[in-house]
Amino acid sequence: MTQRFISDARLDALRDALVNWYSANARTLPWRSDPAPWRVWVSEVMLQQTRVDTVVPYFERFIERFDSPRSLAESTETEVLSAWAGLGYYQRARSLYAGARAIVEDHDGEIPSRFDALRALPGVGDYTAGAIASIAFGQREPIVDGNVERVLSRLVALNGDPKRAPQKQSLRTLARRIADHRAPGTVNQAMMELGAMVCSPRTPRCEVCPVKTWCGAWALGTPEKFPQSPPRLAPTPENWTALVPHRGQALWLARSLTQRWTGLLVPAMTSGTEPPDAITLRSLFGLEVRNVTPIGTVEHTLTHAKLFVSISTAELLDFPTSPMRGVLDTPTKLLALGLPKITTKVLAKITGVDANPSSPKAKRRRPPSPH
Ligand code: SF4
């Protein structure tokens, strides 16, 4: 199969077609109507692994509460995680928080316009730096997210896995050529929008695509065969137990030390199918309980693992009082602290009430969630 090269002349025409299509078809989204650097930054971080319609209400609430890097930097991590609660992938919130603090400490509160300065911020990768630089500041920098990777792979009928270094470099070079335009932010967003709305993973709508004339995969008649990614491995099954001790109406949750939920509130979790014994509870969590009662099970799928979690409650006799080890409070107050999905699922099973029934289900670009 021959991989295509798009000449500069053809690239000019392709960009014009893209920009015209985008002008007529772009969705109205809150970060597009006012592409200020902080708004672009927050939106791009939220959009990683999460669908646009899920992000919109979170974005509006978050920006209203934290209207600048300084206002975020001056908040506590608990406040930030609480505002992020329900969006999942909490490491994104921590990265944004770290980036905002660096803006205050090293840039006097002003977001820099240059790619290199943006890229040097904690938690800011090529993608986010390219988005802020091109969309907010009009710099000729490429953006390669999952949607753009797919569109570009199809345009040139890319041979091989686009995640491998040579292919990745080749797509980035093409993205850089495309962004070398009088309106780089617009052409970049047009590529992303095309990937989201037309050039979908399984059923691309080539008949209405503005760039099909230049598309190698369309010419071959097999667009859905690109990108040539290796099949995704099925998540590995894991058995876990989750104990949530209670005292009256209050439930105790542990501050997680594991990488999966670092710093977030989770049940006292141990691997296996049997609830932990008294010695394990004391040594791992500082807990003393009695009357351990099995409640049922929940399943929870993460990026690489599928968890089968056996849930128990117990009467709480003793627990560590430091908030760094855990928190004892009513379910309503615990939910207000911002809990990862595994915890809300377990609480729903224990209380019989869906912890967050009105929240939109976070459908992901790259399922499933790490939280
Ligand atoms: Fe994607 Fe089809 Fe357009 Fe090619 S022609 S970019 S495969 S939608």
mmCIF file of C-alpha atoms and ligand atoms in Angstrom:
data_model
loop_
_atom_site.group_PDB
_atom_site.id
_atom_site.type_symbol
_atom_site.label_atom_id
_atom_site.label_comp_id
_atom_site.label_asym_id
_atom_site.label_seq_id
_atom_site.Cartn_x
_atom_site.Cartn_y
_atom_site.Cartn_z
ATOM 1 C CA MET A 1 0.000 0.000 0.000
ATOM 2 C CA THR A 2 1.436 3.363 -0.986
ATOM 3 C CA GLN A 3 1.447 6.129 1.553
ATOM 4 C CA ARG A 4 0.529 9.495 0.056
ATOM 5 C CA PHE A 5 2.448 12.741 0.074
ATOM 6 C CA ILE A 6 0.438 15.958 -0.113
ATOM 7 C CA SER A 7 2.225 18.677 -2.058
ATOM 8 C CA ASP A 8 2.247 22.293 -0.848
ATOM 9 C CA ALA A 9 -0.157 23.356 -3.603
ATOM 10 C CA ARG A 10 -2.624 20.610 -2.725
ATOM 11 C CA LEU A 11 -2.190 21.441 0.962
ATOM 12 C CA ASP A 12 -3.242 25.059 0.301
ATOM 13 C CA ALA A 13 -6.452 23.901 -1.347
ATOM 14 C CA LEU A 14 -7.070 21.344 1.377
ATOM 15 C CA ARG A 15 -6.723 23.998 4.113
ATOM 16 C CA ASP A 16 -9.107 26.333 2.295
ATOM 17 C CA ALA A 17 -11.675 23.544 2.053
ATOM 18 C CA LEU A 18 -11.231 22.728 5.725
ATOM 19 C CA VAL A 19 -11.561 26.328 6.908
ATOM 20 C CA ASN A 20 -14.631 26.956 4.713
ATOM 21 C CA TRP A 21 -16.276 23.814 5.998
ATOM 22 C CA TYR A 22 -15.454 24.765 9.605
ATOM 23 C CA SER A 23 -16.861 28.279 9.183
ATOM 24 C CA ALA A 24 -20.173 26.819 8.067
ATOM 25 C CA ASN A 25 -20.366 23.772 10.326
ATOM 26 C CA ALA A 26 -18.500 24.378 13.606
ATOM 27 C CA ARG A 27 -20.523 23.688 16.717
ATOM 28 C CA THR A 28 -21.126 26.624 19.018
ATOM 29 C CA LEU A 29 -19.153 25.901 22.168
ATOM 30 C CA PRO A 30 -18.426 28.166 25.131
ATOM 31 C CA TRP A 31 -14.628 28.095 24.755
ATOM 32 C CA ARG A 32 -14.894 28.922 21.041
ATOM 33 C CA SER A 33 -16.950 32.079 21.520
ATOM 34 C CA ASP A 34 -14.186 33.490 23.751
ATOM 35 C CA PRO A 35 -10.899 31.671 23.075
ATOM 36 C CA ALA A 36 -8.920 33.390 25.844
ATOM 37 C CA PRO A 37 -5.797 31.416 26.848
ATOM 38 C CA TRP A 38 -7.112 30.241 30.228
ATOM 39 C CA ARG A 39 -10.428 29.128 28.724
ATOM 40 C CA VAL A 40 -8.649 27.241 25.922
ATOM 41 C CA TRP A 41 -6.344 25.592 28.454
ATOM 42 C CA VAL A 42 -9.154 24.464 30.766
ATOM 43 C CA SER A 43 -11.328 23.236 27.877
ATOM 44 C CA GLU A 44 -8.531 21.247 26.236
ATOM 45 C CA VAL A 45 -7.599 19.559 29.512
ATOM 46 C CA MET A 46 -11.246 18.683 30.202
ATOM 47 C CA LEU A 47 -11.743 17.395 26.645
ATOM 48 C CA GLN A 48 -8.967 14.837 26.993
ATOM 49 C CA GLN A 49 -10.725 11.447 27.183
ATOM 50 C CA THR A 50 -14.136 13.096 27.633
ATOM 51 C CA ARG A 51 -16.908 13.967 25.188
ATOM 52 C CA VAL A 52 -17.798 17.555 24.359
ATOM 53 C CA ASP A 53 -21.400 17.376 25.582
ATOM 54 C CA THR A 54 -20.209 16.037 28.935
ATOM 55 C CA VAL A 55 -17.563 18.739 29.280
ATOM 56 C CA VAL A 56 -19.720 21.815 28.537
ATOM 57 C CA PRO A 57 -21.536 22.116 31.921
ATOM 58 C CA TYR A 58 -18.376 21.254 33.864
ATOM 59 C CA PHE A 59 -16.417 23.839 31.892
ATOM 60 C CA GLU A 60 -18.960 26.581 32.543
ATOM 61 C CA ARG A 61 -19.082 25.890 36.284
ATOM 62 C CA PHE A 62 -15.311 25.565 36.571
ATOM 63 C CA ILE A 63 -14.562 28.785 34.668
ATOM 64 C CA GLU A 64 -17.131 30.692 36.693
ATOM 65 C CA ARG A 65 -15.489 29.530 39.902
ATOM 66 C CA PHE A 66 -11.850 29.772 38.750
ATOM 67 C CA ASP A 67 -11.711 32.573 36.198
ATOM 68 C CA SER A 68 -7.908 32.735 35.946
ATOM 69 C CA PRO A 69 -4.807 30.678 36.738
ATOM 70 C CA ARG A 70 -4.399 32.838 39.841
ATOM 71 C CA SER A 71 -7.844 32.028 41.222
ATOM 72 C CA LEU A 72 -7.141 28.311 40.750
ATOM 73 C CA ALA A 73 -3.653 28.571 42.222
ATOM 74 C CA GLU A 74 -5.037 30.305 45.328
ATOM 75 C CA SER A 75 -7.499 27.470 45.983
ATOM 76 C CA THR A 76 -6.817 24.250 47.844
ATOM 77 C CA GLU A 77 -6.392 20.957 46.015
ATOM 78 C CA THR A 78 -9.546 19.700 47.744
ATOM 79 C CA GLU A 79 -11.542 22.627 46.286
ATOM 80 C CA VAL A 80 -10.124 21.943 42.834
ATOM 81 C CA LEU A 81 -10.888 18.220 42.991
ATOM 82 C CA SER A 82 -14.356 18.989 44.289
ATOM 83 C CA ALA A 83 -15.062 21.245 41.282
ATOM 84 C CA TRP A 84 -13.761 18.445 39.027
ATOM 85 C CA ALA A 85 -15.839 15.734 40.739
ATOM 86 C CA GLY A 86 -17.670 13.540 38.243
ATOM 87 C CA LEU A 87 -15.420 14.281 35.250
ATOM 88 C CA GLY A 88 -12.988 11.482 36.143
ATOM 89 C CA TYR A 89 -9.294 11.289 35.276
ATOM 90 C CA TYR A 90 -8.496 13.399 38.331
ATOM 91 C CA GLN A 91 -4.835 13.602 37.440
ATOM 92 C CA ARG A 92 -5.917 16.182 34.850
ATOM 93 C CA ALA A 93 -7.236 18.436 37.626
ATOM 94 C CA ARG A 94 -3.989 18.077 39.556
ATOM 95 C CA SER A 95 -1.951 18.891 36.454
ATOM 96 C CA LEU A 96 -4.037 21.974 35.749
ATOM 97 C CA TYR A 97 -3.603 23.056 39.367
ATOM 98 C CA ALA A 98 0.180 22.553 39.164
ATOM 99 C CA GLY A 99 0.274 24.482 35.878
ATOM 100 C CA ALA A 100 -1.735 27.371 37.351
ATOM 101 C CA ARG A 101 0.621 27.598 40.323
ATOM 102 C CA ALA A 102 3.603 27.732 37.974
ATOM 103 C CA ILE A 103 1.921 30.545 36.024
ATOM 104 C CA VAL A 104 1.587 32.550 39.219
ATOM 105 C CA GLU A 105 5.070 31.762 40.529
ATOM 106 C CA ASP A 106 7.072 31.999 37.288
ATOM 107 C CA HIS A 107 4.992 34.160 34.929
ATOM 108 C CA ASP A 108 3.376 36.678 37.290
ATOM 109 C CA GLY A 109 -0.060 35.204 36.576
ATOM 110 C CA GLU A 110 0.122 35.666 32.771
ATOM 111 C CA ILE A 111 -0.071 32.656 30.456
ATOM 112 C CA PRO A 112 2.862 32.793 27.998
ATOM 113 C CA SER A 113 2.170 32.758 24.266
ATOM 114 C CA ARG A 114 5.192 30.776 23.049
ATOM 115 C CA PHE A 115 4.941 27.017 22.607
ATOM 116 C CA ASP A 116 8.225 26.306 24.418
ATOM 117 C CA ALA A 117 7.232 28.306 27.502
ATOM 118 C CA LEU A 118 3.831 26.609 27.572
ATOM 119 C CA ARG A 119 5.407 23.184 27.083
ATOM 120 C CA ALA A 120 7.698 23.804 30.063
ATOM 121 C CA LEU A 121 4.720 24.183 32.421
ATOM 122 C CA PRO A 122 3.989 21.173 34.640
ATOM 123 C CA GLY A 123 1.288 18.945 33.187
ATOM 124 C CA VAL A 124 1.305 20.651 29.770
ATOM 125 C CA GLY A 125 2.208 18.360 26.866
ATOM 126 C CA ASP A 126 2.602 18.977 23.137
ATOM 127 C CA TYR A 127 -1.124 18.803 22.578
ATOM 128 C CA THR A 128 -2.211 21.363 25.197
ATOM 129 C CA ALA A 129 0.717 23.680 24.444
ATOM 130 C CA GLY A 130 -0.138 23.532 20.719
ATOM 131 C CA ALA A 131 -3.803 24.249 21.418
ATOM 132 C CA ILE A 132 -3.130 27.298 23.615
ATOM 133 C CA ALA A 133 -0.407 28.647 21.308
ATOM 134 C CA SER A 134 -2.403 28.282 18.096
ATOM 135 C CA ILE A 135 -6.006 28.888 19.208
ATOM 136 C CA ALA A 136 -5.465 31.608 21.824
ATOM 137 C CA PHE A 137 -2.309 33.264 20.451
ATOM 138 C CA GLY A 138 -2.392 32.506 16.704
ATOM 139 C CA GLN A 139 1.009 30.778 16.735
ATOM 140 C CA ARG A 140 1.695 28.374 13.860
ATOM 141 C CA GLU A 141 1.888 25.290 16.053
ATOM 142 C CA PRO A 142 0.317 21.904 15.312
ATOM 143 C CA ILE A 143 -2.185 20.025 17.445
ATOM 144 C CA VAL A 144 -2.366 16.250 17.169
ATOM 145 C CA ASP A 145 -5.128 14.773 19.317
ATOM 146 C CA GLY A 146 -6.867 11.445 18.653
ATOM 147 C CA ASN A 147 -9.225 12.996 16.113
ATOM 148 C CA VAL A 148 -6.463 14.730 14.172
ATOM 149 C CA GLU A 149 -4.311 11.601 14.259
ATOM 150 C CA ARG A 150 -7.147 9.658 12.619
ATOM 151 C CA VAL A 151 -7.881 12.302 9.973
ATOM 152 C CA LEU A 152 -4.207 12.676 9.035
ATOM 153 C CA SER A 153 -3.639 8.900 8.987
ATOM 154 C CA ARG A 154 -6.501 8.603 6.527
ATOM 155 C CA LEU A 155 -5.480 11.562 4.389
ATOM 156 C CA VAL A 156 -2.090 10.027 3.667
ATOM 157 C CA ALA A 157 -3.204 6.371 4.020
ATOM 158 C CA LEU A 158 -0.533 6.007 6.691
ATOM 159 C CA ASN A 159 1.326 2.705 6.740
ATOM 160 C CA GLY A 160 1.699 1.298 10.266
ATOM 161 C CA ASP A 161 0.682 2.228 13.794
ATOM 162 C CA PRO A 162 0.424 6.025 14.256
ATOM 163 C CA LYS A 163 1.581 5.628 17.887
ATOM 164 C CA ARG A 164 5.003 4.382 16.782
ATOM 165 C CA ALA A 165 7.770 6.957 16.605
ATOM 166 C CA PRO A 166 8.369 7.153 12.803
ATOM 167 C CA GLN A 167 4.645 7.369 11.977
ATOM 168 C CA LYS A 168 4.046 9.797 14.822
ATOM 169 C CA GLN A 169 6.804 12.034 13.548
ATOM 170 C CA SER A 170 5.447 11.881 10.012
ATOM 171 C CA LEU A 171 1.935 12.892 11.182
ATOM 172 C CA ARG A 172 3.336 15.699 13.315
ATOM 173 C CA THR A 173 5.278 17.028 10.337
ATOM 174 C CA LEU A 174 2.102 17.023 8.257
ATOM 175 C CA ALA A 175 0.149 18.694 11.085
ATOM 176 C CA ARG A 176 2.872 21.362 11.286
ATOM 177 C CA ARG A 177 2.613 21.995 7.544
ATOM 178 C CA ILE A 178 -1.163 22.333 7.856
ATOM 179 C CA ALA A 179 -0.843 24.733 10.818
ATOM 180 C CA ASP A 180 1.523 26.944 8.803
ATOM 181 C CA HIS A 181 -1.426 29.095 7.827
ATOM 182 C CA ARG A 182 -2.657 32.668 8.362
ATOM 183 C CA ALA A 183 -5.217 31.313 10.876
ATOM 184 C CA PRO A 184 -3.513 28.336 12.541
ATOM 185 C CA GLY A 185 -6.018 28.117 15.394
ATOM 186 C CA THR A 186 -8.913 27.906 12.944
ATOM 187 C CA VAL A 187 -7.340 25.285 10.709
ATOM 188 C CA ASN A 188 -6.321 23.219 13.750
ATOM 189 C CA GLN A 189 -9.816 23.370 15.186
ATOM 190 C CA ALA A 190 -11.248 22.499 11.777
ATOM 191 C CA MET A 191 -9.175 19.301 11.749
ATOM 192 C CA MET A 192 -10.346 18.389 15.238
ATOM 193 C CA GLU A 193 -13.964 19.164 14.362
ATOM 194 C CA LEU A 194 -13.757 17.112 11.177
ATOM 195 C CA GLY A 195 -12.469 14.145 13.177
ATOM 196 C CA ALA A 196 -15.230 14.538 15.759
ATOM 197 C CA MET A 197 -18.154 15.161 13.401
ATOM 198 C CA VAL A 198 -17.366 13.542 10.035
ATOM 199 C CA CYS A 199 -14.256 11.357 10.034
ATOM 200 C CA SER A 200 -15.430 9.115 12.872
ATOM 201 C CA PRO A 201 -13.519 5.967 13.866
ATOM 202 C CA ARG A 202 -15.905 3.295 12.587
ATOM 203 C CA THR A 203 -18.264 5.005 10.149
ATOM 204 C CA PRO A 204 -16.616 8.021 8.480
ATOM 205 C CA ARG A 205 -19.103 10.080 6.464
ATOM 206 C CA CYS A 206 -16.858 10.463 3.439
ATOM 207 C CA GLU A 207 -19.741 11.494 1.184
ATOM 208 C CA VAL A 208 -20.045 14.836 3.013
ATOM 209 C CA CYS A 209 -16.348 15.270 3.817
ATOM 210 C CA PRO A 210 -14.809 18.531 2.556
ATOM 211 C CA VAL A 211 -11.363 16.967 2.059
ATOM 212 C CA LYS A 212 -12.223 13.680 0.369
ATOM 213 C CA THR A 213 -10.608 14.876 -2.878
ATOM 214 C CA TRP A 214 -7.245 14.764 -1.086
ATOM 215 C CA CYS A 215 -7.900 11.656 1.020
ATOM 216 C CA GLY A 216 -5.790 8.563 0.379
ATOM 217 C CA ALA A 217 -7.978 6.251 2.451
ATOM 218 C CA TRP A 218 -11.092 7.396 0.588
ATOM 219 C CA ALA A 219 -9.355 6.809 -2.748
ATOM 220 C CA LEU A 220 -8.516 3.287 -1.619
ATOM 221 C CA GLY A 221 -12.140 2.707 -0.613
ATOM 222 C CA THR A 222 -11.180 1.540 2.883
ATOM 223 C CA PRO A 223 -11.200 4.579 5.205
ATOM 224 C CA GLU A 224 -12.213 2.572 8.278
ATOM 225 C CA LYS A 225 -9.024 0.484 7.947
ATOM 226 C CA PHE A 226 -7.006 3.555 8.974
ATOM 227 C CA PRO A 227 -5.327 4.260 11.297
ATOM 228 C CA GLN A 228 -3.651 0.851 11.376
ATOM 229 C CA SER A 229 -3.630 0.588 15.173
ATOM 230 C CA PRO A 230 -2.970 -2.763 16.872
ATOM 231 C CA PRO A 231 -6.043 -4.252 18.581
ATOM 232 C CA ARG A 232 -6.636 -2.962 22.106
ATOM 233 C CA LEU A 233 -5.923 -5.514 24.857
ATOM 234 C CA ALA A 234 -8.925 -6.507 26.960
ATOM 235 C CA PRO A 235 -8.777 -5.174 30.557
ATOM 236 C CA THR A 236 -7.394 -7.718 33.020
ATOM 237 C CA PRO A 237 -9.942 -8.931 35.606
ATOM 238 C CA GLU A 238 -9.055 -8.172 39.255
ATOM 239 C CA ASN A 239 -10.876 -9.138 42.460
ATOM 240 C CA TRP A 240 -11.046 -6.560 45.241
ATOM 241 C CA THR A 241 -12.872 -6.036 48.508
ATOM 242 C CA ALA A 242 -14.152 -2.641 49.648
ATOM 243 C CA LEU A 243 -14.998 -2.032 53.287
ATOM 244 C CA VAL A 244 -16.920 1.101 54.324
ATOM 245 C CA PRO A 245 -17.254 1.243 58.122
ATOM 246 C CA HIS A 246 -20.029 3.343 59.647
ATOM 247 C CA ARG A 247 -20.745 5.162 62.867
ATOM 248 C CA GLY A 248 -24.420 6.105 62.978
ATOM 249 C CA GLN A 249 -25.217 7.848 59.690
ATOM 250 C CA ALA A 250 -21.555 8.676 59.039
ATOM 251 C CA LEU A 251 -19.343 6.574 56.744
ATOM 252 C CA TRP A 252 -15.553 6.390 56.824
ATOM 253 C CA LEU A 253 -13.537 6.616 53.597
ATOM 254 C CA ALA A 254 -9.771 6.213 53.277
ATOM 255 C CA ARG A 255 -7.432 8.687 51.602
ATOM 256 C CA SER A 256 -5.968 6.483 48.859
ATOM 257 C CA LEU A 257 -2.235 5.942 48.718
ATOM 258 C CA THR A 258 -2.354 3.884 45.518
ATOM 259 C CA GLN A 259 -1.484 5.402 42.165
ATOM 260 C CA ARG A 260 -4.957 4.774 40.794
ATOM 261 C CA TRP A 261 -6.701 7.191 43.130
ATOM 262 C CA THR A 262 -3.852 9.035 44.848
ATOM 263 C CA GLY A 263 -5.187 11.410 47.496
ATOM 264 C CA LEU A 264 -8.850 10.727 46.673
ATOM 265 C CA LEU A 265 -11.369 9.237 49.082
ATOM 266 C CA VAL A 266 -12.034 5.546 48.505
ATOM 267 C CA PRO A 267 -13.290 2.590 50.551
ATOM 268 C CA ALA A 268 -10.731 0.565 52.510
ATOM 269 C CA MET A 269 -9.764 -1.647 49.568
ATOM 270 C CA THR A 270 -7.753 -4.863 49.591
ATOM 271 C CA SER A 271 -7.134 -7.383 46.830
ATOM 272 C CA GLY A 272 -8.949 -10.738 46.857
ATOM 273 C CA THR A 273 -12.536 -11.775 47.470
ATOM 274 C CA GLU A 274 -12.582 -12.074 51.287
ATOM 275 C CA PRO A 275 -12.896 -9.027 53.579
ATOM 276 C CA PRO A 276 -9.563 -8.252 55.295
ATOM 277 C CA ASP A 277 -8.926 -9.568 58.812
ATOM 278 C CA ALA A 278 -8.527 -7.354 61.883
ATOM 279 C CA ILE A 279 -4.717 -7.249 61.685
ATOM 280 C CA THR A 280 -4.754 -6.143 58.038
ATOM 281 C CA LEU A 281 -7.350 -3.447 58.726
ATOM 282 C CA ARG A 282 -5.323 -2.110 61.640
ATOM 283 C CA SER A 283 -1.981 -2.133 59.798
ATOM 284 C CA LEU A 284 -3.151 -0.823 56.409
ATOM 285 C CA PHE A 285 -5.837 1.639 57.417
ATOM 286 C CA GLY A 286 -5.588 2.131 61.220
ATOM 287 C CA LEU A 287 -9.136 0.782 61.526
ATOM 288 C CA GLU A 288 -10.846 -1.265 64.203
ATOM 289 C CA VAL A 289 -14.303 -2.602 63.301
ATOM 290 C CA ARG A 290 -16.834 -5.270 64.251
ATOM 291 C CA ASN A 291 -19.855 -6.930 62.645
ATOM 292 C CA VAL A 292 -18.508 -6.995 59.102
ATOM 293 C CA THR A 293 -21.517 -7.428 56.789
ATOM 294 C CA PRO A 294 -21.289 -8.258 53.047
ATOM 295 C CA ILE A 295 -23.536 -6.005 50.941
ATOM 296 C CA GLY A 296 -22.972 -7.097 47.350
ATOM 297 C CA THR A 297 -20.612 -6.451 44.463
ATOM 298 C CA VAL A 298 -19.987 -3.815 41.807
ATOM 299 C CA GLU A 299 -17.931 -3.908 38.644
ATOM 300 C CA HIS A 300 -15.746 -1.060 37.554
ATOM 301 C CA THR A 301 -13.718 -0.917 34.343
ATOM 302 C CA LEU A 302 -10.485 1.047 34.197
ATOM 303 C CA THR A 303 -8.094 1.566 31.309
ATOM 304 C CA HIS A 304 -6.246 -1.721 31.781
ATOM 305 C CA ALA A 305 -8.262 -3.564 34.405
ATOM 306 C CA LYS A 306 -11.791 -4.666 35.165
ATOM 307 C CA LEU A 307 -12.433 -4.617 38.905
ATOM 308 C CA PHE A 308 -14.890 -6.991 40.585
ATOM 309 C CA VAL A 309 -15.410 -5.408 43.985
ATOM 310 C CA SER A 310 -17.029 -7.225 46.938
ATOM 311 C CA ILE A 311 -18.480 -4.623 49.298
ATOM 312 C CA SER A 312 -18.905 -4.856 53.069
ATOM 313 C CA THR A 313 -19.905 -2.493 55.809
ATOM 314 C CA ALA A 314 -18.953 -2.766 59.484
ATOM 315 C CA GLU A 315 -19.440 -0.970 62.756
ATOM 316 C CA LEU A 316 -16.621 1.508 63.261
ATOM 317 C CA LEU A 317 -14.847 1.299 66.626
ATOM 318 C CA ASP A 318 -11.602 3.176 66.008
ATOM 319 C CA PHE A 319 -10.123 5.091 63.071
ATOM 320 C CA PRO A 320 -7.292 7.540 62.275
ATOM 321 C CA THR A 321 -8.557 11.076 62.896
ATOM 322 C CA SER A 322 -6.068 12.744 60.533
ATOM 323 C CA PRO A 323 -7.831 13.954 57.346
ATOM 324 C CA MET A 324 -4.712 12.783 55.490
ATOM 325 C CA ARG A 325 -5.672 9.189 56.356
ATOM 326 C CA GLY A 326 -9.444 9.341 55.844
ATOM 327 C CA VAL A 327 -12.722 11.168 56.485
ATOM 328 C CA LEU A 328 -15.803 10.237 58.561
ATOM 329 C CA ASP A 329 -18.946 12.039 57.405
ATOM 330 C CA THR A 330 -22.444 11.623 56.017
ATOM 331 C CA PRO A 331 -22.765 10.381 52.426
ATOM 332 C CA THR A 332 -24.050 13.795 51.296
ATOM 333 C CA LYS A 333 -21.057 15.633 52.740
ATOM 334 C CA LEU A 334 -18.613 13.050 51.412
ATOM 335 C CA LEU A 335 -20.047 13.436 47.905
ATOM 336 C CA ALA A 336 -19.505 17.185 48.110
ATOM 337 C CA LEU A 337 -15.770 16.529 48.545
ATOM 338 C CA GLY A 338 -15.459 15.091 45.022
ATOM 339 C CA LEU A 339 -15.276 11.311 44.900
ATOM 340 C CA PRO A 340 -13.926 9.041 42.162
ATOM 341 C CA LYS A 341 -16.447 6.839 40.359
ATOM 342 C CA ILE A 342 -15.451 3.660 42.173
ATOM 343 C CA THR A 343 -16.397 5.323 45.485
ATOM 344 C CA THR A 344 -19.737 6.681 44.252
ATOM 345 C CA LYS A 345 -20.604 3.218 42.913
ATOM 346 C CA VAL A 346 -19.804 1.596 46.268
ATOM 347 C CA LEU A 347 -21.744 4.259 48.204
ATOM 348 C CA ALA A 348 -24.725 3.803 45.882
ATOM 349 C CA LYS A 349 -24.679 0.085 46.634
ATOM 350 C CA ILE A 350 -24.523 0.677 50.387
ATOM 351 C CA THR A 351 -27.082 3.471 50.652
ATOM 352 C CA GLY A 352 -29.363 2.224 47.871
ATOM 353 C CA VAL A 353 -29.331 5.706 46.381
ATOM 354 C CA ASP A 354 -27.555 6.569 43.144
ATOM 355 C CA ALA A 355 -24.957 9.017 44.349
ATOM 356 C CA ASN A 356 -25.165 11.240 41.300
ATOM 357 C CA PRO A 357 -28.164 10.282 39.176
ATOM 358 C CA SER A 358 -28.373 13.517 37.225
ATOM 359 C CA SER A 359 -24.743 13.673 36.205
ATOM 360 C CA PRO A 360 -24.122 12.963 32.535
ATOM 361 C CA LYS A 361 -22.504 9.644 31.900
ATOM 362 C CA ALA A 362 -18.955 10.436 30.945
ATOM 363 C CA LYS A 363 -18.642 8.794 27.548
ATOM 364 C CA ARG A 364 -15.010 8.844 26.599
ATOM 365 C CA ARG A 365 -13.063 9.359 23.463
ATOM 366 C CA ARG A 366 -10.792 6.593 24.631
ATOM 367 C CA PRO A 367 -12.775 4.400 26.985
ATOM 368 C CA PRO A 368 -12.657 3.479 29.738
ATOM 369 C CA SER A 369 -11.855 5.744 32.694
ATOM 370 C CA PRO A 370 -8.854 5.311 34.978
ATOM 371 C CA HIS A 371 -11.085 6.270 37.939
HETATM 372 FE FE1 SF4 B 1 -12.094 10.863 6.748
HETATM 373 FE FE2 SF4 B 1 -13.515 9.988 4.666
HETATM 374 FE FE3 SF4 B 1 -12.870 12.559 4.885
HETATM 375 FE FE4 SF4 B 1 -11.012 10.771 4.325
HETATM 376 S S1 SF4 B 1 -12.766 11.302 3.055
HETATM 377 S S2 SF4 B 1 -10.830 12.451 5.791
HETATM 378 S S3 SF4 B 1 -11.697 9.040 5.529
HETATM 379 S S4 SF4 B 1 -14.220 11.387 6.254
#
